[in-house]
XYZ file of C-alpha atoms in Angstrom:
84
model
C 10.052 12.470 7.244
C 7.679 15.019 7.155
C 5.723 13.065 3.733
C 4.836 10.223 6.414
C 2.798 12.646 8.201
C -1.376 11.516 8.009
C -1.691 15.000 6.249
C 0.234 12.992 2.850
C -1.591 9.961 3.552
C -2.096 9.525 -0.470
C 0.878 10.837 -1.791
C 3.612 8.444 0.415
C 4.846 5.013 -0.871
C 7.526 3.544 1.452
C 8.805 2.710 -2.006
C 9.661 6.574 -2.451
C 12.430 6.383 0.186
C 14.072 3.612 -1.172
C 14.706 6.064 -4.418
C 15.521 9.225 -2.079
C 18.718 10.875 -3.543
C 18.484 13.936 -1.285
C 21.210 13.180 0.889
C 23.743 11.590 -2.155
C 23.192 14.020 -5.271
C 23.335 18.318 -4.811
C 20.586 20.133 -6.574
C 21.391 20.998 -10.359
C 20.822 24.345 -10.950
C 22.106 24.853 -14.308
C 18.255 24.975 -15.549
C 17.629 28.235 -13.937
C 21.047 29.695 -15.777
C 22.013 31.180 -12.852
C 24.756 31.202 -9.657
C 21.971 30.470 -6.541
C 23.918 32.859 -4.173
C 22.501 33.541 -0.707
C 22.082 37.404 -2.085
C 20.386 36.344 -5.413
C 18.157 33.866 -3.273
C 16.977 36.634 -1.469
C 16.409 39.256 -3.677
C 14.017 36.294 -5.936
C 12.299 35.638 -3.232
C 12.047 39.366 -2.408
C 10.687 39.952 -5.697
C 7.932 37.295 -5.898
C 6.658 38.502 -2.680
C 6.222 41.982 -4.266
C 4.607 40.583 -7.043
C 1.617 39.933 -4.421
C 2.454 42.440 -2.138
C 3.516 45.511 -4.546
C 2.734 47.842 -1.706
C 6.120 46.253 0.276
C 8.201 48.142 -2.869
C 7.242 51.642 -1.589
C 7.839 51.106 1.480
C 11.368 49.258 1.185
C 12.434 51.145 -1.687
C 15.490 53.264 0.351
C 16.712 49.874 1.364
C 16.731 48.840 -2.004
C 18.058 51.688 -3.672
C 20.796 51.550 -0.756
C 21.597 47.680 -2.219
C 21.866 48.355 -5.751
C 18.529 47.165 -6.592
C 16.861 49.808 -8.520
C 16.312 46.808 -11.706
C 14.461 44.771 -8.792
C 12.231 47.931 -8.587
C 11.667 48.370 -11.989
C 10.907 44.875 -12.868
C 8.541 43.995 -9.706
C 6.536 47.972 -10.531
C 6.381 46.655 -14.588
C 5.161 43.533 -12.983
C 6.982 41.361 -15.506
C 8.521 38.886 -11.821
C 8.813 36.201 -14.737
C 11.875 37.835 -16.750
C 14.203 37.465 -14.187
């Protein structure tokens, strides 16, 4: 486990593992109000990037006009990554 590593050394209690449900319970997405598709994913992640990187927009923008994702555009140009 990669939270043994020296790096964690104060954030690891052997205790923790006892309590890990990664492996028994899926990840509940129903906060986010949203499917988590692999397309979706990608475009989010897309999107935050731009929201450091704006310059990436311009140059990707026939790609994303080719997917549909002229709203992605909008949104990441207006800034507003948060109203997804």
């Amino acid at each position: 486990n990669a939270i043994q590593f020296k790096y964690f050394d104060g954030l690891f209690d052997e205790e923790d593992l006892a309590n890990d449900t990664r492996d028994k319970t899926p990840v509940d997405w129903k906060f986010d109000n949203f499917e988590p598709t692999k397309p979706l994913l990608q475009n989010y992640i897309y999107r935050e990037c731009a929201s450091f990187h704006p310059d990436i927009v311009e140059r990707d923008k026939d790609m994303l006009n080719e997917r549909g994702m002229q709203d992605l555009l909008r949104k990441t140009r207006g800034n507003s990554t948060r109203s997804l």
